Amino acid sequence: MSPRVRKAAAIAGLVGLTALVSGCSAMYPPNPVTDQGKDIWSLYNLFFVIAAVIFVGVEGVIVWSILRYRRRGDQLPRQTHGNNVLEVVWTAIPTALVLGLFVISFGIQGRVDAKVPDPPVTVDVTGFQWQWTFEYKDHGLSYTGLGDQGPVMWLPVGETVHIRLHSNNVIHSFYVPAFLFKRDVIPGQVNNFDLKIDQAGTYNGQCAQLCGMDHYQMVFSVKAVPPAEFQAWLQAEEIKARATPTPAASGAAGTTLQLGASNTQSFDKSALDAAANQPFSVQLTNSTPSAPHNFAIKDATGKVLFTGLPLAQPNQSVTYSVPALPAGTYTFFCSVHPNMTGTLTVK
Amino acid sequence: MAASTDVARTTAEPQAAGHAQRGMDTAMVGMLLFIASEAMFFAGLFGAYFNVKATHLVWPPEGFELDLPLAAVMTLILITSSFTMQWAMVRIRRGDRTGMNRALVVTIILGVVFLAGQLWDYAHLGFGISSGVYGSLFFTMTGFHFAHVVGGVIGLSLVLARGASGQFSARHHTAVAAVGMYWDFVDLVWIGLFTVLYLVK
Amino acid sequence: MATTVLAPGATRVRQRSAVYDWLTTTDHKKIGILYTGNSFIFFLLAGLLALAIRSELAQPGLQFLNPSEYNQMFTMHGTTMVFLVLMPFLAGIANYVVPLQVGAADMAFPRINALSFWMLPLGGILLFSGFFLGGAAAEGWTSYSPLAGVKYSPGVGTDLWIVSLVLIGTSSILGSINFLTTIFKLRAPGMTLLRMPIFVWTVVVTSLLIMLATPVFTSGVVLLFIDRNYGGNFFDPATGGNPILWQNLFWFFGHPEVYILILPAMGVISEILPVFSRKPLFGYKAFIFATALIGTLGFSVWAHHMFTTGAVFNPFFSFMTFLIAVPTGIKFFNWLATMHRGQLSFATPMLFALGFLSIFLIGGLDGAVLASPPADYALHDTYWIVAHIHFVFFGGTMFGVFAALYYWFPKMFGARLNEGLGRIHFVLMFMGTILTFFPMHMLGLDGMPRRIVDYSPNAGWSDLNLLATIGGFIIGISVLPFMWNVFITLRGPRDAGDDPWDGNTLEWATTSPPPPYNFDHLPPIRSERPLFDLKHGSIHDLDGVAVPAVASGEGAH
């Protein structure tokens, strides 16, 4: 190797080492906010330190060999074929190491997957293309994500929460990075696990199993609050749910437009017409097997003017009464799947 | 240069197919490995069967009845055909090409009878490949076996055509042995299918 | 010294057009070159797909790909790289090298060898035709059900994916049968199993893996095809099927597949390090043992891809996965010991071998972390996985492929590739690889899932993604000096000679390129380094001093 190449290699090595050391802190997951996450974090920490030591050691030997054993002359080096003792040693020690790591990992897995017999809070999570629904069945509450925000799961800090995962379509995955945890949502199987959050805050979550076109937008968040605040929220939500009966599918007012949704990509019509300054109705028939839909309107600036509720569940038909609109061109869309759009011409 | 070793002697005659110097003939090695890979294909299907069965409380599901007597007869036919195939091998090893050809004819007939029986079974079962997961499994597993039997019958026919035209002798009959091994494999797969689908369920 | 011509009539070959010759050849050397050329074309295609992916991800916001197109991009990138690039690259190199290294005149079944090759471009065309027929497959190279079922992916792209993979899988299986038969039956006299080059040993284990695992994949995709087209119910829970069945079938193949992809590359490294250290491979037998152990254990770890499903017994698969780290470690130690106290020189093949060691090390350590189910709960389906797979597939297998190409190019074409251009290629590719894939560890740790076309500008992932994209383009650029190198070398003088690297094994004991029948004469074979023995004395002591050969009366063994 020429001196210039050697110098370049040395500089590259130095830069690499600096990047390595300074990047070490970036090689850790976020600070975990659940008991289970803390266990996982400490496990990762152990693995990372061992891996870093092995990396520096082995890489060091490689670099050392490159520098120290460069070819000088034509004489053959000693033709060592092997050493059985060495082979046994460097088989036995790694075996012992990995067995030790397995035992530690097994213990942590037991703690992370443990479930308590009577969890104070249970939330049923349903994943569909491409939103989440969170249900507090004991309290009659249900929240479905709309648009690109996803639903919010309110949870109490310091209490064990039991989560059950449901799907009747494709596989999804319930993933909250701050919990250092995910579990797959599989049709035909109800996965469940316990969580105990120990720090108040709002934590982002996202589907982690490719589930189709809008997989990247299938987000949600978990809002952890002190237990008293959680109870207050529950009660307020229960009252709201009782006070607002699910809006009955009202009778037709003015003309009734027909609209169908048979998939999660688009409505069956891309254009609708309505008379100006007159209320009208839209009957939405949802023939999608597993995703709810609705009918919503936004104007040219993107401001949402109307959100049809309740959502039309699979194999359901809902008629929405739309208030009068001035003449103009609007966009109708599905709040659950904002990619489903069409043009509403009012004149 | 190299020492006085006579390199000419280290360069042996090329290994032409069919001329085994030691151990199994090269073409037979190829056939054996091919059979191993086909066995793994069926292993995947059997794996699917057991995996699905393990997730069902009732298995087979209600309403799926199989024709055990017919399948038993078909099993006997196939096992017999393996014996007639073996008879063909015995004959040709003794140089009796005519005897081999006759045994091959019987084997082919038995194979075709098996195929006919399978088709009759399919027509009278009352469920199809899209009838729930049991129907899918049954027809896929027996269907691919059916395809392999067809392949075997074709192979046997080719060997018979060559034998009828005067090829093969006591020393050179690799193709016969190879097809014979394949036919035994097809028979073994059927025995597995019969056991799992009809007996063990 | 006596000269033996293996096939006296072979030199009287009728002259036909070159195109016809290449289209109809059954010569393993030409077929090996065809495999390599075909793989390189698909490498460029899949590389462009990767650059499209990286371009879209460089900044938040949808710039030029819509979500459906993006899903096709990464699906096709992964499928192409695994089945049309990495596997055939290794098969092609093995095709060229193995018969030479065992002293044979050709593969055991030359016509099936040709068939195996031609199934590949056909499979590739079928696979890519999806783009022009309503959309290519878009469910990831892992194609999980129910997403891959006809209800959620109705287009013909997925069916084309299935059919092309049955073709390509069959090509691999036929190839593996050919390799095993060749190695077991056609070795030159004197070459006992324990005198075979280590690359040949890795091809043995790899071929066994292909033969036993790929048919299970075939069965899985066949079931998917039946579900999609004939009303099958294998993966649909509503009618009694089981989505987890798909994952089990896929990964039962998928995990041995990754060893199929790495073992031959490790074999290449194990050929190059001894030559460029001027010492034998340290622990030849231990190396064989480690390779066999990886192959065997490789069948017992598949469900470590399914730790988060809640449907498999995690502890067993975790235990076996931890164990499989041990034989890989044995290999690393043996490689280091080979270089230790050697006389190292740094031609381009050696540079890529050393690059392999450094980068594969990181990828392997990534994998060891994932052996633990709780750690996997955090890291599965995130960019940590993307980092891991690219460190081992690109830094591992692909660097091994380039090492092999630089190493055996002079044998194939009679001229060594230019060293200056080779060094530029290596440095750019090495730095590009680190820059592209190392930041992905951090992205995965921070919670960025994989297979997403876009991410929030508030996530804090933008800078690392931009860095990775820059790295990706550096990798792309690094291929250019390689292509230019091939072009100018093939136009230059073919003056490499039989043995440009002072090699150890039989392929260097014949002309470059070899005659159609490979060898005019073979040196005596008494160790795994027959050419070394020939050059440095038939038997040498530990200090490399020749000891007079034994009397010439001994026969073949």
mmCIF file with all atom_site columns, N, CA and C in Angstrom, chain A residues 26-27 30 43 59 69 71-72 74 77-79 81 87 105 109 113 169 175 182-184 189 191 208-209 212-213 215, chain C residues 67 71 144 152 278 283 286 308-309 334 340 342-344 358 372 377-378 380-381 442 445 447 451 529 532 542-543:
data_model
loop_
_atom_site.group_PDB
_atom_site.id
_atom_site.type_symbol
_atom_site.label_atom_id
_atom_site.label_alt_id
_atom_site.label_comp_id
_atom_site.label_asym_id
_atom_site.label_entity_id
_atom_site.label_seq_id
_atom_site.pdbx_PDB_ins_code
_atom_site.Cartn_x
_atom_site.Cartn_y
_atom_site.Cartn_z
_atom_site.occupancy
_atom_site.B_iso_or_equiv
_atom_site.pdbx_formal_charge
_atom_site.auth_seq_id
_atom_site.auth_comp_id
_atom_site.auth_asym_id
_atom_site.auth_atom_id
_atom_site.pdbx_PDB_model_num
ATOM 1   N N  . ALA A 1 26  ? -26.516 7.531   20.109 1.00 0.00 ? 26  ALA A N  1
ATOM 2   C CA . ALA A 1 26  ? -27.655 7.390   19.212 1.00 0.00 ? 26  ALA A CA 1
ATOM 3   C C  . ALA A 1 26  ? -28.009 5.933   18.993 1.00 0.00 ? 26  ALA A C  1
ATOM 4   N N  . MET A 1 27  ? -27.172 5.028   19.506 1.00 0.00 ? 27  MET A N  1
ATOM 5   C CA . MET A 1 27  ? -27.421 3.614   19.304 1.00 0.00 ? 27  MET A CA 1
ATOM 6   C C  . MET A 1 27  ? -28.234 3.034   20.435 1.00 0.00 ? 27  MET A C  1
ATOM 7   N N  . PRO A 1 30  ? -35.306 4.913   22.636 1.00 0.00 ? 30  PRO A N  1
ATOM 8   C CA . PRO A 1 30  ? -35.756 6.018   23.479 1.00 0.00 ? 30  PRO A CA 1
ATOM 9   C C  . PRO A 1 30  ? -35.954 5.543   24.914 1.00 0.00 ? 30  PRO A C  1
ATOM 10  N N  . LEU A 1 43  ? -31.970 -5.027  28.831 1.00 0.00 ? 43  LEU A N  1
ATOM 11  C CA . LEU A 1 43  ? -31.493 -6.165  28.048 1.00 0.00 ? 43  LEU A CA 1
ATOM 12  C C  . LEU A 1 43  ? -30.705 -5.677  26.835 1.00 0.00 ? 43  LEU A C  1
ATOM 13  N N  . GLU A 1 59  ? -12.526 -6.027  15.018 1.00 0.00 ? 59  GLU A N  1
ATOM 14  C CA . GLU A 1 59  ? -12.098 -5.025  14.043 1.00 0.00 ? 59  GLU A CA 1
ATOM 15  C C  . GLU A 1 59  ? -10.660 -4.621  14.321 1.00 0.00 ? 59  GLU A C  1
ATOM 16  N N  . TYR A 1 69  ? 1.119   -7.210  9.312  1.00 0.00 ? 69  TYR A N  1
ATOM 17  C CA . TYR A 1 69  ? 1.563   -8.382  8.543  1.00 0.00 ? 69  TYR A CA 1
ATOM 18  C C  . TYR A 1 69  ? 1.575   -8.150  7.055  1.00 0.00 ? 69  TYR A C  1
ATOM 19  N N  . ARG A 1 71  ? 2.928   -7.761  3.397  1.00 0.00 ? 71  ARG A N  1
ATOM 20  C CA . ARG A 1 71  ? 3.923   -8.631  2.773  1.00 0.00 ? 71  ARG A CA 1
ATOM 21  C C  . ARG A 1 71  ? 5.255   -7.907  2.621  1.00 0.00 ? 71  ARG A C  1
ATOM 22  N N  . ARG A 1 72  ? 6.277   -8.571  3.112  1.00 0.00 ? 72  ARG A N  1
ATOM 23  C CA . ARG A 1 72  ? 7.635   -8.041  2.935  1.00 0.00 ? 72  ARG A CA 1
ATOM 24  C C  . ARG A 1 72  ? 8.472   -9.161  2.379  1.00 0.00 ? 72  ARG A C  1
ATOM 25  N N  . ASP A 1 74  ? 9.621   -12.319 -0.360 1.00 0.00 ? 74  ASP A N  1
ATOM 26  C CA . ASP A 1 74  ? 9.056   -13.480 -1.029 1.00 0.00 ? 74  ASP A CA 1
ATOM 27  C C  . ASP A 1 74  ? 9.001   -14.730 -0.173 1.00 0.00 ? 74  ASP A C  1
ATOM 28  N N  . PRO A 1 77  ? 5.433   -17.403 4.802  1.00 0.00 ? 77  PRO A N  1
ATOM 29  C CA . PRO A 1 77  ? 5.325   -17.419 6.262  1.00 0.00 ? 77  PRO A CA 1
ATOM 30  C C  . PRO A 1 77  ? 5.113   -18.843 6.757  1.00 0.00 ? 77  PRO A C  1
ATOM 31  N N  . ARG A 1 78  ? 5.144   -19.000 8.055  1.00 0.00 ? 78  ARG A N  1
ATOM 32  C CA . ARG A 1 78  ? 4.939   -20.307 8.652  1.00 0.00 ? 78  ARG A CA 1
ATOM 33  C C  . ARG A 1 78  ? 3.548   -20.833 8.263  1.00 0.00 ? 78  ARG A C  1
ATOM 34  N N  . GLN A 1 79  ? 3.528   -22.043 7.722  1.00 0.00 ? 79  GLN A N  1
ATOM 35  C CA . GLN A 1 79  ? 2.280   -22.559 7.148  1.00 0.00 ? 79  GLN A CA 1
ATOM 36  C C  . GLN A 1 79  ? 1.430   -23.270 8.193  1.00 0.00 ? 79  GLN A C  1
ATOM 37  N N  . HIS A 1 81  ? -1.515  -24.796 9.928  1.00 0.00 ? 81  HIS A N  1
ATOM 38  C CA . HIS A 1 81  ? -2.778  -25.304 9.415  1.00 0.00 ? 81  HIS A CA 1
ATOM 39  C C  . HIS A 1 81  ? -3.923  -25.171 10.400 1.00 0.00 ? 81  HIS A C  1
ATOM 40  N N  . GLU A 1 87  ? -9.302  -24.051 18.682 1.00 0.00 ? 87  GLU A N  1
ATOM 41  C CA . GLU A 1 87  ? -10.654 -24.230 18.141 1.00 0.00 ? 87  GLU A CA 1
ATOM 42  C C  . GLU A 1 87  ? -11.627 -24.530 19.269 1.00 0.00 ? 87  GLU A C  1
ATOM 43  N N  . SER A 1 105 ? -32.119 -13.434 28.591 1.00 0.00 ? 105 SER A N  1
ATOM 44  C CA . SER A 1 105 ? -33.201 -13.027 27.702 1.00 0.00 ? 105 SER A CA 1
ATOM 45  C C  . SER A 1 105 ? -34.488 -13.756 28.059 1.00 0.00 ? 105 SER A C  1
ATOM 46  N N  . GLN A 1 109 ? -38.016 -12.111 28.986 1.00 0.00 ? 109 GLN A N  1
ATOM 47  C CA . GLN A 1 109 ? -39.223 -12.397 28.206 1.00 0.00 ? 109 GLN A CA 1
ATOM 48  C C  . GLN A 1 109 ? -40.366 -12.773 29.134 1.00 0.00 ? 109 GLN A C  1
ATOM 49  N N  . ASP A 1 113 ? -43.804 -10.624 29.096 1.00 0.00 ? 113 ASP A N  1
ATOM 50  C CA . ASP A 1 113 ? -45.038 -11.261 28.621 1.00 0.00 ? 113 ASP A CA 1
ATOM 51  C C  . ASP A 1 113 ? -45.995 -11.618 29.751 1.00 0.00 ? 113 ASP A C  1
ATOM 52  N N  . ASN A 1 169 ? -59.290 -8.452  8.902  1.00 0.00 ? 169 ASN A N  1
ATOM 53  C CA . ASN A 1 169 ? -58.865 -8.231  7.506  1.00 0.00 ? 169 ASN A CA 1
ATOM 54  C C  . ASN A 1 169 ? -57.426 -8.737  7.363  1.00 0.00 ? 169 ASN A C  1
ATOM 55  N N  . TYR A 1 175 ? -47.636 -0.920  17.570 1.00 0.00 ? 175 TYR A N  1
ATOM 56  C CA . TYR A 1 175 ? -46.250 -0.599  17.940 1.00 0.00 ? 175 TYR A CA 1
ATOM 57  C C  . TYR A 1 175 ? -46.176 0.785   18.551 1.00 0.00 ? 175 TYR A C  1
ATOM 58  N N  . LYS A 1 182 ? -43.984 -4.085  20.480 1.00 0.00 ? 182 LYS A N  1
ATOM 59  C CA . LYS A 1 182 ? -45.024 -4.249  19.475 1.00 0.00 ? 182 LYS A CA 1
ATOM 60  C C  . LYS A 1 182 ? -45.579 -5.654  19.561 1.00 0.00 ? 182 LYS A C  1
ATOM 61  N N  . ARG A 1 183 ? -46.789 -5.800  19.076 1.00 0.00 ? 183 ARG A N  1
ATOM 62  C CA . ARG A 1 183 ? -47.403 -7.145  18.985 1.00 0.00 ? 183 ARG A CA 1
ATOM 63  C C  . ARG A 1 183 ? -48.282 -7.144  17.756 1.00 0.00 ? 183 ARG A C  1
ATOM 64  N N  . ASP A 1 184 ? -48.262 -8.252  17.018 1.00 0.00 ? 184 ASP A N  1
ATOM 65  C CA . ASP A 1 184 ? -49.002 -8.325  15.758 1.00 0.00 ? 184 ASP A CA 1
ATOM 66  C C  . ASP A 1 184 ? -50.501 -8.462  15.996 1.00 0.00 ? 184 ASP A C  1
ATOM 67  N N  . GLN A 1 189 ? -57.100 -14.580 15.434 1.00 0.00 ? 189 GLN A N  1
ATOM 68  C CA . GLN A 1 189 ? -56.319 -14.805 16.650 1.00 0.00 ? 189 GLN A CA 1
ATOM 69  C C  . GLN A 1 189 ? -56.412 -13.531 17.473 1.00 0.00 ? 189 GLN A C  1
ATOM 70  N N  . ASN A 1 191 ? -54.435 -11.586 20.034 1.00 0.00 ? 191 ASN A N  1
ATOM 71  C CA . ASN A 1 191 ? -53.236 -11.406 20.847 1.00 0.00 ? 191 ASN A CA 1
ATOM 72  C C  . ASN A 1 191 ? -53.545 -10.465 21.983 1.00 0.00 ? 191 ASN A C  1
ATOM 73  N N  . ALA A 1 208 ? -46.850 -1.459  12.382 1.00 0.00 ? 208 ALA A N  1
ATOM 74  C CA . ALA A 1 208 ? -45.511 -1.876  11.972 1.00 0.00 ? 208 ALA A CA 1
ATOM 75  C C  . ALA A 1 208 ? -45.522 -3.106  11.075 1.00 0.00 ? 208 ALA A C  1
ATOM 76  N N  . GLN A 1 209 ? -46.657 -3.528  10.586 1.00 0.00 ? 209 GLN A N  1
ATOM 77  C CA . GLN A 1 209 ? -46.693 -4.683  9.679  1.00 0.00 ? 209 GLN A CA 1
ATOM 78  C C  . GLN A 1 209 ? -47.364 -4.240  8.390  1.00 0.00 ? 209 GLN A C  1
ATOM 79  N N  . GLY A 1 212 ? -50.814 -2.780  3.346  1.00 0.00 ? 212 GLY A N  1
ATOM 80  C CA . GLY A 1 212 ? -51.441 -2.263  2.138  1.00 0.00 ? 212 GLY A CA 1
ATOM 81  C C  . GLY A 1 212 ? -51.030 -0.834  1.862  1.00 0.00 ? 212 GLY A C  1
ATOM 82  N N  . MET A 1 213 ? -51.832 -0.193  1.046  1.00 0.00 ? 213 MET A N  1
ATOM 83  C CA . MET A 1 213 ? -51.457 1.093   0.481  1.00 0.00 ? 213 MET A CA 1
ATOM 84  C C  . MET A 1 213 ? -51.149 2.158   1.512  1.00 0.00 ? 213 MET A C  1
ATOM 85  N N  . HIS A 1 215 ? -50.519 1.930   4.698  1.00 0.00 ? 215 HIS A N  1
ATOM 86  C CA . HIS A 1 215 ? -49.859 1.405   5.900  1.00 0.00 ? 215 HIS A CA 1
ATOM 87  C C  . HIS A 1 215 ? -49.094 2.508   6.619  1.00 0.00 ? 215 HIS A C  1
ATOM 88  N N  . PRO C 2 67  ? -48.145 5.918   -2.711 1.00 0.00 ? 67  PRO C N  1
ATOM 89  C CA . PRO C 2 67  ? -47.965 4.791   -1.796 1.00 0.00 ? 67  PRO C CA 1
ATOM 90  C C  . PRO C 2 67  ? -48.017 3.444   -2.512 1.00 0.00 ? 67  PRO C C  1
ATOM 91  N N  . ASN C 2 71  ? -44.878 0.710   -2.587 1.00 0.00 ? 71  ASN C N  1
ATOM 92  C CA . ASN C 2 71  ? -44.958 -0.665  -2.105 1.00 0.00 ? 71  ASN C CA 1
ATOM 93  C C  . ASN C 2 71  ? -44.474 -1.650  -3.165 1.00 0.00 ? 71  ASN C C  1
ATOM 94  N N  . TYR C 2 144 ? -46.824 -11.598 2.997  1.00 0.00 ? 144 TYR C N  1
ATOM 95  C CA . TYR C 2 144 ? -47.679 -12.188 4.031  1.00 0.00 ? 144 TYR C CA 1
ATOM 96  C C  . TYR C 2 144 ? -49.134 -12.253 3.591  1.00 0.00 ? 144 TYR C C  1
ATOM 97  N N  . TYR C 2 152 ? -57.313 -8.672  -1.045 1.00 0.00 ? 152 TYR C N  1
ATOM 98  C CA . TYR C 2 152 ? -56.626 -7.422  -0.720 1.00 0.00 ? 152 TYR C CA 1
ATOM 99  C C  . TYR C 2 152 ? -55.579 -7.042  -1.755 1.00 0.00 ? 152 TYR C C  1
ATOM 100 N N  . ARG C 2 278 ? -0.736  -15.835 2.032  1.00 0.00 ? 278 ARG C N  1
ATOM 101 C CA . ARG C 2 278 ? 0.310   -16.827 1.754  1.00 0.00 ? 278 ARG C CA 1
ATOM 102 C C  . ARG C 2 278 ? 0.403   -17.873 2.850  1.00 0.00 ? 278 ARG C C  1
ATOM 103 N N  . GLY C 2 283 ? -7.530  -23.920 10.325 1.00 0.00 ? 283 GLY C N  1
ATOM 104 C CA . GLY C 2 283 ? -8.645  -24.725 10.803 1.00 0.00 ? 283 GLY C CA 1
ATOM 105 C C  . GLY C 2 283 ? -9.595  -25.168 9.698  1.00 0.00 ? 283 GLY C C  1
ATOM 106 N N  . ALA C 2 286 ? -12.237 -27.444 11.009 1.00 0.00 ? 286 ALA C N  1
ATOM 107 C CA . ALA C 2 286 ? -13.172 -26.723 11.871 1.00 0.00 ? 286 ALA C CA 1
ATOM 108 C C  . ALA C 2 286 ? -14.111 -25.895 11.026 1.00 0.00 ? 286 ALA C C  1
ATOM 109 N N  . THR C 2 308 ? -43.067 -11.723 17.243 1.00 0.00 ? 308 THR C N  1
ATOM 110 C CA . THR C 2 308 ? -44.128 -10.809 17.657 1.00 0.00 ? 308 THR C CA 1
ATOM 111 C C  . THR C 2 308 ? -45.522 -11.300 17.280 1.00 0.00 ? 308 THR C C  1
ATOM 112 N N  . THR C 2 309 ? -45.610 -12.521 16.705 1.00 0.00 ? 309 THR C N  1
ATOM 113 C CA . THR C 2 309 ? -46.939 -12.993 16.318 1.00 0.00 ? 309 THR C CA 1
ATOM 114 C C  . THR C 2 309 ? -47.707 -13.575 17.484 1.00 0.00 ? 309 THR C C  1
ATOM 115 N N  . ASN C 2 334 ? -11.227 -18.215 12.688 1.00 0.00 ? 334 ASN C N  1
ATOM 116 C CA . ASN C 2 334 ? -10.341 -18.909 11.759 1.00 0.00 ? 334 ASN C CA 1
ATOM 117 C C  . ASN C 2 334 ? -9.812  -17.959 10.683 1.00 0.00 ? 334 ASN C C  1
ATOM 118 N N  . HIS C 2 340 ? -3.210  -13.842 10.554 1.00 0.00 ? 340 HIS C N  1
ATOM 119 C CA . HIS C 2 340 ? -2.216  -13.613 11.605 1.00 0.00 ? 340 HIS C CA 1
ATOM 120 C C  . HIS C 2 340 ? -0.868  -14.213 11.208 1.00 0.00 ? 340 HIS C C  1
ATOM 121 N N  . GLY C 2 342 ? 0.704   -13.715 8.622  1.00 0.00 ? 342 GLY C N  1
ATOM 122 C CA . GLY C 2 342 ? 0.812   -14.019 7.206  1.00 0.00 ? 342 GLY C CA 1
ATOM 123 C C  . GLY C 2 342 ? 1.650   -12.971 6.499  1.00 0.00 ? 342 GLY C C  1
ATOM 124 N N  . GLN C 2 343 ? 1.698   -13.096 5.167  1.00 0.00 ? 343 GLN C N  1
ATOM 125 C CA . GLN C 2 343 ? 2.370   -12.069 4.362  1.00 0.00 ? 343 GLN C CA 1
ATOM 126 C C  . GLN C 2 343 ? 1.265   -11.486 3.487  1.00 0.00 ? 343 GLN C C  1
ATOM 127 N N  . LEU C 2 344 ? 0.602   -10.424 4.007  1.00 0.00 ? 344 LEU C N  1
ATOM 128 C CA . LEU C 2 344 ? -0.613  -9.929  3.371  1.00 0.00 ? 344 LEU C CA 1
ATOM 129 C C  . LEU C 2 344 ? -0.327  -8.995  2.210  1.00 0.00 ? 344 LEU C C  1
ATOM 130 N N  . SER C 2 358 ? -15.351 -6.765  7.871  1.00 0.00 ? 358 SER C N  1
ATOM 131 C CA . SER C 2 358 ? -15.750 -5.671  8.746  1.00 0.00 ? 358 SER C CA 1
ATOM 132 C C  . SER C 2 358 ? -17.250 -5.450  8.731  1.00 0.00 ? 358 SER C C  1
ATOM 133 N N  . SER C 2 372 ? -32.956 -12.336 20.791 1.00 0.00 ? 372 SER C N  1
ATOM 134 C CA . SER C 2 372 ? -33.683 -12.231 22.050 1.00 0.00 ? 372 SER C CA 1
ATOM 135 C C  . SER C 2 372 ? -35.092 -11.721 21.777 1.00 0.00 ? 372 SER C C  1
ATOM 136 N N  . TYR C 2 377 ? -39.105 -7.499  20.178 1.00 0.00 ? 377 TYR C N  1
ATOM 137 C CA . TYR C 2 377 ? -40.382 -6.783  20.294 1.00 0.00 ? 377 TYR C CA 1
ATOM 138 C C  . TYR C 2 377 ? -40.185 -5.310  19.966 1.00 0.00 ? 377 TYR C C  1
ATOM 139 N N  . ALA C 2 378 ? -39.033 -4.783  20.356 1.00 0.00 ? 378 ALA C N  1
ATOM 140 C CA . ALA C 2 378 ? -38.777 -3.365  20.076 1.00 0.00 ? 378 ALA C CA 1
ATOM 141 C C  . ALA C 2 378 ? -38.324 -3.158  18.632 1.00 0.00 ? 378 ALA C C  1
ATOM 142 N N  . HIS C 2 380 ? -38.302 -5.466  15.767 1.00 0.00 ? 380 HIS C N  1
ATOM 143 C CA . HIS C 2 380 ? -38.895 -6.146  14.611 1.00 0.00 ? 380 HIS C CA 1
ATOM 144 C C  . HIS C 2 380 ? -39.640 -5.167  13.724 1.00 0.00 ? 380 HIS C C  1
ATOM 145 N N  . ASP C 2 381 ? -39.553 -5.361  12.424 1.00 0.00 ? 381 ASP C N  1
ATOM 146 C CA . ASP C 2 381 ? -40.293 -4.525  11.468 1.00 0.00 ? 381 ASP C CA 1
ATOM 147 C C  . ASP C 2 381 ? -39.930 -3.046  11.558 1.00 0.00 ? 381 ASP C C  1
ATOM 148 N N  . MET C 2 442 ? -30.046 3.557   13.964 1.00 0.00 ? 442 MET C N  1
ATOM 149 C CA . MET C 2 442 ? -30.617 4.596   14.821 1.00 0.00 ? 442 MET C CA 1
ATOM 150 C C  . MET C 2 442 ? -32.087 4.846   14.496 1.00 0.00 ? 442 MET C C  1
ATOM 151 N N  . LEU C 2 445 ? -34.067 2.038   16.050 1.00 0.00 ? 445 LEU C N  1
ATOM 152 C CA . LEU C 2 445 ? -34.133 2.178   17.497 1.00 0.00 ? 445 LEU C CA 1
ATOM 153 C C  . LEU C 2 445 ? -35.107 3.284   17.873 1.00 0.00 ? 445 LEU C C  1
ATOM 154 N N  . GLY C 2 447 ? -37.736 4.122   16.341 1.00 0.00 ? 447 GLY C N  1
ATOM 155 C CA . GLY C 2 447 ? -39.128 3.775   16.115 1.00 0.00 ? 447 GLY C CA 1
ATOM 156 C C  . GLY C 2 447 ? -39.614 3.887   14.683 1.00 0.00 ? 447 GLY C C  1
ATOM 157 N N  . ARG C 2 451 ? -41.004 -0.286  5.437  1.00 0.00 ? 451 ARG C N  1
ATOM 158 C CA . ARG C 2 451 ? -42.045 -0.374  4.423  1.00 0.00 ? 451 ARG C CA 1
ATOM 159 C C  . ARG C 2 451 ? -43.036 0.782   4.507  1.00 0.00 ? 451 ARG C C  1
ATOM 160 N N  . ARG C 2 529 ? -4.544  -27.939 -1.113 1.00 0.00 ? 529 ARG C N  1
ATOM 161 C CA . ARG C 2 529 ? -3.844  -26.910 -1.892 1.00 0.00 ? 529 ARG C CA 1
ATOM 162 C C  . ARG C 2 529 ? -2.927  -27.568 -2.922 1.00 0.00 ? 529 ARG C C  1
ATOM 163 N N  . PHE C 2 532 ? -0.418  -25.236 -4.690 1.00 0.00 ? 532 PHE C N  1
ATOM 164 C CA . PHE C 2 532 ? 0.601   -24.770 -3.755 1.00 0.00 ? 532 PHE C CA 1
ATOM 165 C C  . PHE C 2 532 ? 1.650   -25.860 -3.583 1.00 0.00 ? 532 PHE C C  1
ATOM 166 N N  . LEU C 2 542 ? 5.822   -27.036 8.434  1.00 0.00 ? 542 LEU C N  1
ATOM 167 C CA . LEU C 2 542 ? 5.084   -25.877 8.900  1.00 0.00 ? 542 LEU C CA 1
ATOM 168 C C  . LEU C 2 542 ? 5.745   -24.561 8.534  1.00 0.00 ? 542 LEU C C  1
ATOM 169 N N  . ASP C 2 543 ? 7.020   -24.625 8.237  1.00 0.00 ? 543 ASP C N  1
ATOM 170 C CA . ASP C 2 543 ? 7.691   -23.377 7.878  1.00 0.00 ? 543 ASP C CA 1
ATOM 171 C C  . ASP C 2 543 ? 7.722   -23.156 6.376  1.00 0.00 ? 543 ASP C C  1
#
